[in-house]
XYZ file of C-alpha atoms in Angstrom:
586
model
C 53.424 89.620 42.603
C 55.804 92.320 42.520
C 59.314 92.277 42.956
C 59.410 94.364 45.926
C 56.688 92.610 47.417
C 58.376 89.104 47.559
C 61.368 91.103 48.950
C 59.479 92.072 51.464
C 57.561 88.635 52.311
C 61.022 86.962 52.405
C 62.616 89.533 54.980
C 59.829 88.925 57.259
C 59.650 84.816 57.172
C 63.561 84.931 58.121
C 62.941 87.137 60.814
C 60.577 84.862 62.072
C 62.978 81.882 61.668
C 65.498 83.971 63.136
C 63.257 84.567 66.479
C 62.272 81.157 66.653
C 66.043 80.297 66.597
C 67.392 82.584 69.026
C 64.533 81.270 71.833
C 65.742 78.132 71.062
C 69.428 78.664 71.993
C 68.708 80.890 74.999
C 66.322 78.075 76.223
C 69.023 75.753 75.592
C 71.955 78.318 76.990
C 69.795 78.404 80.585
C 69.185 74.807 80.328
C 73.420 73.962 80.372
C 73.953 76.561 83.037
C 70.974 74.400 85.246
C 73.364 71.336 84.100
C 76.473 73.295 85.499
C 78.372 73.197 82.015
C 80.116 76.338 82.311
C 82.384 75.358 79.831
C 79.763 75.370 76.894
C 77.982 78.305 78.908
C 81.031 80.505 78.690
C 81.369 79.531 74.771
C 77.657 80.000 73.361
C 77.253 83.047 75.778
C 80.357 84.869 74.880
C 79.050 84.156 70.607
C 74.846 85.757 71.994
C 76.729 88.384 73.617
C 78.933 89.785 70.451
C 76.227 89.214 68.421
C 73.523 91.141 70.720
C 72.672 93.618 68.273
C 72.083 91.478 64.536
C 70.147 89.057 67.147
C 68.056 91.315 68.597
C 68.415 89.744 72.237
C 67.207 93.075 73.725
C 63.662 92.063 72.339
C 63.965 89.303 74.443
C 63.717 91.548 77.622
C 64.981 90.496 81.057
C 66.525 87.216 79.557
C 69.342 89.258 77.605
C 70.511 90.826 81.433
C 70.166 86.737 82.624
C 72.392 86.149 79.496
C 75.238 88.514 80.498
C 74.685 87.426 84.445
C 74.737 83.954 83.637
C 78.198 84.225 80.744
C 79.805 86.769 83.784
C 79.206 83.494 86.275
C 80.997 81.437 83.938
C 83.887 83.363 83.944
C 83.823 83.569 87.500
C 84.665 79.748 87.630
C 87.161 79.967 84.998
C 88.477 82.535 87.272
C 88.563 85.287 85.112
C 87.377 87.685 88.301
C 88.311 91.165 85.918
C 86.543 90.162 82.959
C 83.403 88.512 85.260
C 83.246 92.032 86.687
C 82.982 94.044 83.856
C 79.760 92.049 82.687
C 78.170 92.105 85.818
C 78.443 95.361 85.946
C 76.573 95.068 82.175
C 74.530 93.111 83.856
C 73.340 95.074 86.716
C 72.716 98.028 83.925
C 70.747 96.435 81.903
C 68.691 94.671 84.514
C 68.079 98.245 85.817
C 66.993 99.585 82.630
C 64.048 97.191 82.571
C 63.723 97.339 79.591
C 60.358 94.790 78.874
C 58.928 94.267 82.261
C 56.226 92.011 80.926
C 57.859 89.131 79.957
C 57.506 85.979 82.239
C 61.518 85.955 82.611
C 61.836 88.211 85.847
C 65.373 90.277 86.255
C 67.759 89.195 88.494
C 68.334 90.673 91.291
C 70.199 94.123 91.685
C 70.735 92.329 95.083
C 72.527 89.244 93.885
C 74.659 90.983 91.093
C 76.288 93.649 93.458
C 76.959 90.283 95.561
C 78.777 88.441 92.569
C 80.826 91.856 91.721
C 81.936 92.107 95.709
C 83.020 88.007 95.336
C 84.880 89.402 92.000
C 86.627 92.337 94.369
C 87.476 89.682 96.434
C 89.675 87.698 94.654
C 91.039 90.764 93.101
C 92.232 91.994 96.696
C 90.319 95.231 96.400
C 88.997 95.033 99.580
C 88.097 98.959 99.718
C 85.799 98.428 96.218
C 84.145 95.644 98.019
C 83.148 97.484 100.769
C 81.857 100.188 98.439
C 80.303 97.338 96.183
C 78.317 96.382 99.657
C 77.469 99.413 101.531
C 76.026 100.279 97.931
C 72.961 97.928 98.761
C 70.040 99.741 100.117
C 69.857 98.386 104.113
C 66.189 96.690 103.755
C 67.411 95.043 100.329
C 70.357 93.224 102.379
C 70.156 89.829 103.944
C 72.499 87.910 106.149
C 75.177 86.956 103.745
C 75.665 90.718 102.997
C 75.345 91.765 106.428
C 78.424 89.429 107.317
C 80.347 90.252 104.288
C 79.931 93.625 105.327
C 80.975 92.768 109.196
C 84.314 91.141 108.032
C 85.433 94.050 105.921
C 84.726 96.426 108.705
C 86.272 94.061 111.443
C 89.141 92.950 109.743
C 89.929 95.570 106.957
C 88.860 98.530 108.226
C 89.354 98.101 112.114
C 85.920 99.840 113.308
C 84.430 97.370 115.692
C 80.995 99.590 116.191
C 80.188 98.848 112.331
C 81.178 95.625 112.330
C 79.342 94.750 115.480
C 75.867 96.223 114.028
C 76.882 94.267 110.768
C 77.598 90.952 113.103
C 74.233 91.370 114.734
C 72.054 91.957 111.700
C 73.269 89.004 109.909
C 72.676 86.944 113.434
C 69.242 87.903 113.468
C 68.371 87.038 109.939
C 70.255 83.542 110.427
C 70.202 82.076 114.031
C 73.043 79.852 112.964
C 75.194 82.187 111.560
C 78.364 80.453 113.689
C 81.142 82.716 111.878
C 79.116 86.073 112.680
C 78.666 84.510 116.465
C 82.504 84.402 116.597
C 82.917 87.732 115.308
C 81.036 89.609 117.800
C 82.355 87.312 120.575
C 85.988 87.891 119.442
C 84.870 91.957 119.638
C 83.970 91.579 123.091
C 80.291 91.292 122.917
C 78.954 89.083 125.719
C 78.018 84.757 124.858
C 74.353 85.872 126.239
C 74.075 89.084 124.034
C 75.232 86.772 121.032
C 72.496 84.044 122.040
C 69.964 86.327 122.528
C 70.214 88.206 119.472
C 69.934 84.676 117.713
C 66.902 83.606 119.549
C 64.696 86.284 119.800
C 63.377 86.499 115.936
C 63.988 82.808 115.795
C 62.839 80.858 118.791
C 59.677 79.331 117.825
C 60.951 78.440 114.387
C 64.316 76.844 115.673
C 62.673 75.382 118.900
C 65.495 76.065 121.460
C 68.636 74.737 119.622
C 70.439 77.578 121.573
C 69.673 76.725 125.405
C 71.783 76.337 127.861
C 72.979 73.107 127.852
C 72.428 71.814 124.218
C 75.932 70.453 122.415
C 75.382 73.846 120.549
C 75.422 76.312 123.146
C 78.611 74.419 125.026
C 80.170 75.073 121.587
C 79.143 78.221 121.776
C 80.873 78.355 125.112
C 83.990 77.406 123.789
C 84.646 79.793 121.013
C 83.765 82.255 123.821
C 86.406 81.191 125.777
C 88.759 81.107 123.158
C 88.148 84.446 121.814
C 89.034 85.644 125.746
C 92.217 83.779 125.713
C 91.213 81.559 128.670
C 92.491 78.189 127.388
C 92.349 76.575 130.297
C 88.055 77.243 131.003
C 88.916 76.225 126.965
C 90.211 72.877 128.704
C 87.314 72.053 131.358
C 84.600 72.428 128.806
C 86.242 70.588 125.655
C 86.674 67.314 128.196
C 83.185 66.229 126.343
C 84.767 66.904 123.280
C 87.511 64.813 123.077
C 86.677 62.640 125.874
C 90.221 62.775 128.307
C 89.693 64.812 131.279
C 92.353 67.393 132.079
C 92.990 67.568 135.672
C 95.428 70.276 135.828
C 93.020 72.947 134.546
C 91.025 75.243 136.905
C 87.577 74.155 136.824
C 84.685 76.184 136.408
C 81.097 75.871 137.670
C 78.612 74.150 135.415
C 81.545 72.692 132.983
C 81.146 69.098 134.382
C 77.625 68.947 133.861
C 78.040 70.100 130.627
C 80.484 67.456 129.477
C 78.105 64.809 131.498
C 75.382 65.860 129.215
C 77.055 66.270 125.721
C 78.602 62.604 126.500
C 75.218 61.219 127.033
C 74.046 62.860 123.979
C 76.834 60.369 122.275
C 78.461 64.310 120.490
C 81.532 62.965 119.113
C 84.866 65.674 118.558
C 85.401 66.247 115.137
C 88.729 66.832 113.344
C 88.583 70.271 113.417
C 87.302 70.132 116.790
C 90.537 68.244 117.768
C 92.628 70.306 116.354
C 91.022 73.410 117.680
C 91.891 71.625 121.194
C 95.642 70.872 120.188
C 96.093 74.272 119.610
C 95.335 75.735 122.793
C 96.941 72.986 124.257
C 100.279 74.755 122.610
C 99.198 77.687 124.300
C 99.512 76.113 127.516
C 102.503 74.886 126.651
C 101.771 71.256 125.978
C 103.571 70.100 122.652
C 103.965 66.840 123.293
C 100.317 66.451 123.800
C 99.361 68.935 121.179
C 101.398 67.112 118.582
C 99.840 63.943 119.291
C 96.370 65.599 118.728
C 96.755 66.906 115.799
C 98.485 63.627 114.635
C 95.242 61.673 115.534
C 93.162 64.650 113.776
C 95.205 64.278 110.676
C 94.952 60.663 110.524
C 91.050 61.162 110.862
C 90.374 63.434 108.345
C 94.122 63.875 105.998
C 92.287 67.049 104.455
C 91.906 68.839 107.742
C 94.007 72.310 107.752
C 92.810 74.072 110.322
C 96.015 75.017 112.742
C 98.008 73.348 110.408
C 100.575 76.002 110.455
C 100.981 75.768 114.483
C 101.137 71.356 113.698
C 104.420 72.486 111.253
C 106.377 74.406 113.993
C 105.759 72.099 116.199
C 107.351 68.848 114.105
C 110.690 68.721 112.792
C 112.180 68.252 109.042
C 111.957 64.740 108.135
C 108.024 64.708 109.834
C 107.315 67.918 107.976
C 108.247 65.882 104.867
C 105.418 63.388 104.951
C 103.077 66.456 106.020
C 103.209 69.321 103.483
C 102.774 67.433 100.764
C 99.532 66.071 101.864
C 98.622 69.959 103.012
C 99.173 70.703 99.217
C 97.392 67.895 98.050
C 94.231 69.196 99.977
C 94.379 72.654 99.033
C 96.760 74.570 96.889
C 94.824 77.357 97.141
C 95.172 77.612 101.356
C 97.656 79.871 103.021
C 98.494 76.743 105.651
C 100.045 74.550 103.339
C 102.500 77.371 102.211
C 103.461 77.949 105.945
C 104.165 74.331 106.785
C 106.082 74.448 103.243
C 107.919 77.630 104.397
C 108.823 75.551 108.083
C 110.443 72.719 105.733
C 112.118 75.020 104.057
C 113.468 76.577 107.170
C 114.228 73.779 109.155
C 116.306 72.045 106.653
C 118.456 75.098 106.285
C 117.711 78.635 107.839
C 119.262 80.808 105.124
C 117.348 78.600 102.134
C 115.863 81.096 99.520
C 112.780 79.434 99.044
C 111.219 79.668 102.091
C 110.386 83.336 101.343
C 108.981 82.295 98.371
C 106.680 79.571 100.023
C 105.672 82.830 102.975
C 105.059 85.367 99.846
C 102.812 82.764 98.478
C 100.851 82.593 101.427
C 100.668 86.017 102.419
C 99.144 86.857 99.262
C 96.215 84.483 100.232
C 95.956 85.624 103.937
C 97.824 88.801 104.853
C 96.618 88.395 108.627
C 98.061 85.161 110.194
C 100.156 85.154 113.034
C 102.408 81.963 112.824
C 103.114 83.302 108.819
C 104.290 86.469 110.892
C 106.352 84.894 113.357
C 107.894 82.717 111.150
C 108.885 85.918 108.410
C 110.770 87.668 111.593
C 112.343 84.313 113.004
C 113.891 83.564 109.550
C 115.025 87.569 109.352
C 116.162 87.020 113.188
C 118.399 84.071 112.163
C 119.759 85.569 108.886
C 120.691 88.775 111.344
C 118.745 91.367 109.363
C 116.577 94.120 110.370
C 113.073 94.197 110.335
C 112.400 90.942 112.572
C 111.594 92.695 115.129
C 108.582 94.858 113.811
C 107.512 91.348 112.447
C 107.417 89.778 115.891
C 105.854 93.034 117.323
C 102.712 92.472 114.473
C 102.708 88.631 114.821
C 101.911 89.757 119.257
C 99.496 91.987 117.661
C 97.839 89.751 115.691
C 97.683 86.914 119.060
C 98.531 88.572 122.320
C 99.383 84.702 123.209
C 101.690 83.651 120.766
C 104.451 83.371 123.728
C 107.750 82.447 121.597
C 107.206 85.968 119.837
C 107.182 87.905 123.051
C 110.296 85.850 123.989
C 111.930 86.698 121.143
C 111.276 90.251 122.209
C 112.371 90.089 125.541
C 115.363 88.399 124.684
C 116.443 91.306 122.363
C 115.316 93.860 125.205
C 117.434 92.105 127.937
C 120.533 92.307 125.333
C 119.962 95.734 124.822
C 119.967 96.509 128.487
C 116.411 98.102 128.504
C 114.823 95.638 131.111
C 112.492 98.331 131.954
C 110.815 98.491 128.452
C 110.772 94.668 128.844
C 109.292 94.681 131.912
C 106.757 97.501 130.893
C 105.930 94.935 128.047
C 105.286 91.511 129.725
C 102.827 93.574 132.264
C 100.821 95.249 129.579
C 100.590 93.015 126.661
C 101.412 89.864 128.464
C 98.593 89.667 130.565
C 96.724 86.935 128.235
C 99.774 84.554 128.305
C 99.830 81.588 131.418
C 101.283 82.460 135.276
C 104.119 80.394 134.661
C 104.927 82.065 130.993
C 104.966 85.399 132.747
C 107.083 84.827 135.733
C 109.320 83.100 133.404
C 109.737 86.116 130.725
C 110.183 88.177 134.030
C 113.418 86.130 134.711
C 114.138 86.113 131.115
C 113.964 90.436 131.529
C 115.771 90.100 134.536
C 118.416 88.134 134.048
C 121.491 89.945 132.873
C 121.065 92.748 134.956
C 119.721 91.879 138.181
C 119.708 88.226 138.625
C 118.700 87.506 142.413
C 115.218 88.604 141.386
C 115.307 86.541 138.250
C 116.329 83.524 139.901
C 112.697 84.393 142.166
C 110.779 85.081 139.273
C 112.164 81.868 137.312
C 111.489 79.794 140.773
C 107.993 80.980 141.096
C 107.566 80.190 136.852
C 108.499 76.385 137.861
C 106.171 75.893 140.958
C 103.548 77.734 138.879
C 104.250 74.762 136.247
C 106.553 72.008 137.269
C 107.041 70.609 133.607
C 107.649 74.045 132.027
C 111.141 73.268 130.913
C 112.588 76.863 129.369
C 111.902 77.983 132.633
C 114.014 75.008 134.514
C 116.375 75.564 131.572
C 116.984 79.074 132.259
C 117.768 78.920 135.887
C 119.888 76.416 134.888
C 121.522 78.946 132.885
C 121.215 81.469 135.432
C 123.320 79.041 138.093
C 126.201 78.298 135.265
C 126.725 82.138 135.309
C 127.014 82.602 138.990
C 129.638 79.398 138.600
C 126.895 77.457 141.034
C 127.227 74.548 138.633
C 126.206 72.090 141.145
C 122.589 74.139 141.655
C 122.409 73.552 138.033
C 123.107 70.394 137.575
C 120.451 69.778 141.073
C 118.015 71.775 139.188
C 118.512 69.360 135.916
C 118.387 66.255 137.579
C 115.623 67.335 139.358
C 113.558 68.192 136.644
C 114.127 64.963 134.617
C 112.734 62.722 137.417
C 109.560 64.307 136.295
C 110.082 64.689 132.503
C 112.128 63.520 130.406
C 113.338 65.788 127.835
C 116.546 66.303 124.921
C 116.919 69.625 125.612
C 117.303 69.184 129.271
C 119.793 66.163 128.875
C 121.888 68.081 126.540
C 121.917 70.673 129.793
C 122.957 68.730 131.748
C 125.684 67.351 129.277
C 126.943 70.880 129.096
C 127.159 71.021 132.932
C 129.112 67.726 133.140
C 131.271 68.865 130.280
C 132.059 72.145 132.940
C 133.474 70.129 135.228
C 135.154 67.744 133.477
C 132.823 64.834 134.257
C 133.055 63.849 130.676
C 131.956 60.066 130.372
C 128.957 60.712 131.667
C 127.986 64.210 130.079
C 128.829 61.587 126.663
C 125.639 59.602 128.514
C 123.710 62.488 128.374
C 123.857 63.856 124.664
C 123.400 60.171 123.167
C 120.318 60.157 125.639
C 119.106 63.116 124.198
C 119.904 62.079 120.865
C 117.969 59.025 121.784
C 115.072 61.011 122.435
C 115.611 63.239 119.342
C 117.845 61.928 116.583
C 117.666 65.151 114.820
C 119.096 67.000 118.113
C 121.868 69.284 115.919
C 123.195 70.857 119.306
C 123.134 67.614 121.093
C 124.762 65.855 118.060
C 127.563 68.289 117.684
C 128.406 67.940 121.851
C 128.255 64.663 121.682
C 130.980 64.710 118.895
C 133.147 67.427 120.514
C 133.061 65.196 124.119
C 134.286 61.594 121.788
C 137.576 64.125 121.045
C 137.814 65.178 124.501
C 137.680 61.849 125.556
C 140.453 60.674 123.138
C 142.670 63.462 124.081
C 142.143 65.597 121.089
C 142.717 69.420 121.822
C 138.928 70.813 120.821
C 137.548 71.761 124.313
C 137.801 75.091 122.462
C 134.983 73.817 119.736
C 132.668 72.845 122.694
C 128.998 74.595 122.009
C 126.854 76.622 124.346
C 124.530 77.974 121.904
C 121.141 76.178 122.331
C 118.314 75.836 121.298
C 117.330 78.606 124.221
C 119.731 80.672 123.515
C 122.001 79.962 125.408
C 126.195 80.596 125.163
C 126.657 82.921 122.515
C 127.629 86.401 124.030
C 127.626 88.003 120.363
C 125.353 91.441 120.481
C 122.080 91.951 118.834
C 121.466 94.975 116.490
C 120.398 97.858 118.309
C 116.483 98.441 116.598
C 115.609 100.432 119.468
C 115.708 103.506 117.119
C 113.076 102.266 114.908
C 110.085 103.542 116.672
C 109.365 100.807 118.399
C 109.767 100.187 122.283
C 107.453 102.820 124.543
C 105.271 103.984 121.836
C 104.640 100.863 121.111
C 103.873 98.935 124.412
């Protein structure tokens, strides 16, 4: 045999070897991706992939493009999103190539890649590619995942509630259960029996009624559609199933009793979201107390529960935000609520601390869009006396036309400002959402510097709207002081804590004793309101101020009037009125 010949026969038995080695390690490559070692995956694929060419994967067919989707995936978990992306895209090229469309390995999907390359866009915060990446899938090749993907962008990034309605419905009628797209087209308006029929009629042999009237389901259903209309209170009547207390002081609708009569004999219990879902509309009806001790029990129930977790941390003070955040971080690093209630600790320990920005910055980088992260940016701009907390309280009402402490905020800075008109023109166009009694009393609030007969009316009709609402007792309170009827005041105080206790009305009425020189008992008052709140700063320093008055030290002068209302402090607001806000924006 000739040299050239046994050349030749050697070159073709280690080509041979080298085929039968390469099936082996792609069989074993797909066989630790099955396992979920993306680890090794990421390794071995990264060597196939450099070494494509000398290999020969191509002749492999469809199983080099399942090579490259398979090494992009495992860089997507190692959260290398850039690098994932740019072999998908190799991916999705050489699956459309087809290069050897009879081998048994079938391509993946065009489908599925453009999916994992919009999840890459994603987490990249290129929310305009990912639309792109989406719309790019033909319409019959999309199914309900895309279709919602597609209804978020357009609803949430994009503002065009027609597309994202169309989007909302297609992926509801692929998937009868698709709850988050169910929310989305009721929070756009679109009718609870539009949304249930839409789910039912592709589904409602399959699914066998799970959306009727009266299943746990549909009364769920319910509630998210009464949420997403702002009417807490019809919220209330239908959630007394839920949680099991009734609520007597909310209006009561027809059909809502039955409904909790049924779901209770079903045995549905409230979960921990559930109860914190209630808590927070209980804030918006003004109920802290009870809202606190919801989301208390909810927490207790399930410690790695964060929904309205950032409405639980302005609600508690320093040293109980101390035992919370770092269980909110514990759960999820990677959640914008735990970087709010860090940002309230931050805050509430000391108002000009630096590193509360740095706690909001971290969590407006995960979720741009949340209102209490709003609120709180313009409170702590508000109490460092810069400029821009007003635009920032102006968003955080756009974001939730409830969120009443921003619109008094507003107000407040309005009434300053003289322009009770504009405030006025506010509360009765954007306010409409908010409670009676949280109305009347932002009325008064408009009212009350420049024509106070008819904010003493307003502030009246905000108390028998809501006996317990205590800004609005506080403020008429206020209102009496500065027509020197401090008697009225100290009636309307009294009054008020026969029904409800409260430190910020015993520190009130402290300040009203201190006015006329009843000092041993206003001394009562602020260690009764310290008694109620140990952390009271305003009733602490009174209470300190009224020992020297007492002892016949000369500091009547240091006695306090700022509150936690507002209250005392004459000193001017900057004028933002030129920063085209006010009518243009209302």
């Amino acid at each position: 045999m000739t040299f050239a010949l046994q050349s030749t026969c050697v070159r073709l038995k280690m080509a041979g070897k080298s085929e039968d080695l390469v099936g082996n390690v792609l069989r074993h490559f797909f066989s630790l991706e099955q396992e979920g070692q993306c680890g090794s995956v990421r390794m071995l694929g990264d060597l196939l992939i450099a070494n494509s060419r000398p290999l020969e994967l191509c002749s492999h067919g469809n199983q080099f493009s399942k090579v490259l989707l398979s090494y992009a995936d495992s860089l997507y978990s190692d959260l290398q999103f850039r690098r994932a992306l740019h072999f998908y895209k190799e991916a999705l090229q050489v699956a459309q190539t087809g290069q050897d469309n009879t081998t048994e390995c079938a391509p993946p999907s065009v489908c599925e890649v453009r999916w994992r390359m919009y999840q890459c866009h994603m987490k990249l915060k290129e929310k305009q590619e990912a639309l792109d990446m989406l719309t790019s899938i033909p319409l019959k090749q999309r199914d309900s995942k895309v279709a919602l993907g597609l209804g978020k962008l357009y609803h949430h990034f994009k503002n065009e509630s027609r597309e994202a309605k169309i989007c909302y419905k297609q992926a509801l009628s692929m998937s009868p259960l698709a709850l988050e797209a169910a929310i989305g087209l009721l929070s756009l308006g679109v009718a609870l029996s539009e949304v249930v029929f839409i789910s039912r009629s592709l589904h409602c042999e399959e699914e066998g009624g799970i959306l009727t009237p009266g299943t746990w389901l549909y009364s769920w259903l319910e509630v998210q559609a009464y949420i997403a209309r702002h009417e807490y209170s019809a919220y209330l009547d239908n959630t007394r199933c839920f949680h099991g207390c009734p609520h007597s002081h909310t209006q009561s609708l027809s059909g809502a009793v039955s409904k909790m009569n049924f779901i209770a004999q079903q045995g549905f219990l409230a979960s921990a979201e559930m109860n914190c879902q209630l808590a927070w509309c209980l804030t918006k009806l003004g109920r802290t107390d009870t809202a606190k001790d919801l989301f208390a029990s909810a927490h207790a129930h399930d410690p790695y529960t964060l929904t309205h977790m950032d409405t639980y941390s302005r609600l508690l003070n320093h040293a109980s935000l101390l035992k919370l955040t770092p269980r909110l971080l514990y759960a999820s690093p990677d959640h914008h609520q735990p970087w709010v209630a860090k940002a309230w600790e931050a805050t509430k320990e000391e108002p000009f601390n630096t590193r509360n920005r740095v706690f909001l910055h971290k969590a407006n980088s995960i979720e741009p869009r949340n209102a209490e992260m709003t609120f709180l940016q313009g409170f702590i701009l508000k109490a460092k006396r810069e400029s821009g907390w007003l635009m920032h309280f102006k968003k955080t009402i756009h974001l939730d036309p409830t969120f009443f402490e921003a619109f008094e905020s507003v107000i407040e800075m309005y009434r300053d400002q003289s322009q009770e008109r504009v405030a006025l023109t506010l509360i009765r166009t954007l306010a409409k959402k908010l409670p009676l009694s949280r109305q009347y009393y932002l009325e008064g609030l408009a009212l009350s510097k420049q024509n106070k007969t008819k904010a003493r009316l307003a502030l009246e009709r905000s108390i028998e709207s809501e006996g317990h609402f205590e800004k609005a007792v506080v403020e008429l309170a206020k209102l009496y002081i500065s027509e020197k009827n401090i008697a009225k005041a100290i009636e309307t105080l009294t009054s008020q804590l026969e029904v409800r206790t409260s430190a910020n009305l015993h520190c009130e009425l402290g300040d009203c004793l201190v006015k006329l020189s009843r000092l041993p008992e206003a001394e009562e008052q602020f260690r009764l309101a310290l008694g109620l709140e140990k952390d009271h700063k305003r009733a602490r320093k009174n209470l300190d101020t009224t020992n020297q008055l007492v002892s016949g030290h000369p500091a009547f002068s240091n006695f306090s009037d700022d509150g936690e209302y507002g209250g005392g402090s004459d000193e001017s607001i900057p004028d933002l009125s030129g920063e085209h806000y006010d009518q243009e924006w209302i």
